[in-house]
CSV table of C-alpha atoms in Angstrom, one decimal:
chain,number,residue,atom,x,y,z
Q,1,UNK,CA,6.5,6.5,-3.1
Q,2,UNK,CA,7.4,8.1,0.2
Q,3,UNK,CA,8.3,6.3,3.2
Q,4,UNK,CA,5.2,7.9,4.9
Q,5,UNK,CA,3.1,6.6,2.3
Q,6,UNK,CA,4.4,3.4,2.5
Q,7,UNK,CA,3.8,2.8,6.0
Q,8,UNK,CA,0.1,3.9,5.8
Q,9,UNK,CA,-0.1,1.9,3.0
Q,10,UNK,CA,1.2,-1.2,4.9
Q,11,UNK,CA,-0.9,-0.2,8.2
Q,12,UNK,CA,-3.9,-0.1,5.9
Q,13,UNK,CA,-3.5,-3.7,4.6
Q,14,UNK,CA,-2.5,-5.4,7.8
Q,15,UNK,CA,-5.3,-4.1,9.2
Q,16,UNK,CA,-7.7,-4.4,6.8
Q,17,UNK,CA,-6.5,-7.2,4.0
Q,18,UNK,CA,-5.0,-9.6,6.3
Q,19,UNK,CA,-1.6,-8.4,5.0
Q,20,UNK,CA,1.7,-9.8,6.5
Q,21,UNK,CA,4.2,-6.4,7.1
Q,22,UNK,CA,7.4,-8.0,6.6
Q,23,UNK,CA,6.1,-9.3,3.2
Q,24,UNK,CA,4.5,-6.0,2.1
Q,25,UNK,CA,7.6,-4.1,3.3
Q,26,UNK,CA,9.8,-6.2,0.6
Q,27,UNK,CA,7.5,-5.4,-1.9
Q,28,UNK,CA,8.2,-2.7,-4.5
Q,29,UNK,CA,6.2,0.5,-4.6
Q,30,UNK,CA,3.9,-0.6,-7.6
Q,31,UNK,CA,2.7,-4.2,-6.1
Q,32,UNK,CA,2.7,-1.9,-2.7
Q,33,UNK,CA,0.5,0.6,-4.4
Q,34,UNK,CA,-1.6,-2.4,-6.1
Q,35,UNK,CA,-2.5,-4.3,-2.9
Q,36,UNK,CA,-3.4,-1.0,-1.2
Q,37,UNK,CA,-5.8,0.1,-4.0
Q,38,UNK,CA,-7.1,-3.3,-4.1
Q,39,UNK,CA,-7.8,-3.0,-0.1
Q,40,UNK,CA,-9.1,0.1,-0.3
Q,41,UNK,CA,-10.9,0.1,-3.5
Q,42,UNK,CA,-9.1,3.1,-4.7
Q,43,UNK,CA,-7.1,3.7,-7.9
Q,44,UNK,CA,-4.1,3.4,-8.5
Q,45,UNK,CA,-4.2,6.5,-10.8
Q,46,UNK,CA,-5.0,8.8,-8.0
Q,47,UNK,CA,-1.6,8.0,-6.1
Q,48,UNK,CA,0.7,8.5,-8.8
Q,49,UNK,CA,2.4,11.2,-7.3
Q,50,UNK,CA,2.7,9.5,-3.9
């Protein structure tokens, strides 16, 4: 995933799934990816490409 990505995706789940940043930020992309989709309710399917 692309760093851009990556820090939406963390910004997302701070804000909105009680996330902690330094934790998320030591995650890989797919458990990054897996917590995002399960924050936002999206699929993980539709950021494959990301």
């Amino acid at each position: 995933m692309s760093d851009e990505f990556r820090e939406k995706a963390i910004g997302v789940i701070v804000e909105f799934g009680n996330g902690n940043a330094d934790e998320l930020k030591a995650m890989g992309d797919s458990d990054l990816l897996k917590r995002y989709c399960e924050v936002t309710g999206e699929s993980a399917e539709d950021y494959k490409d990301a």
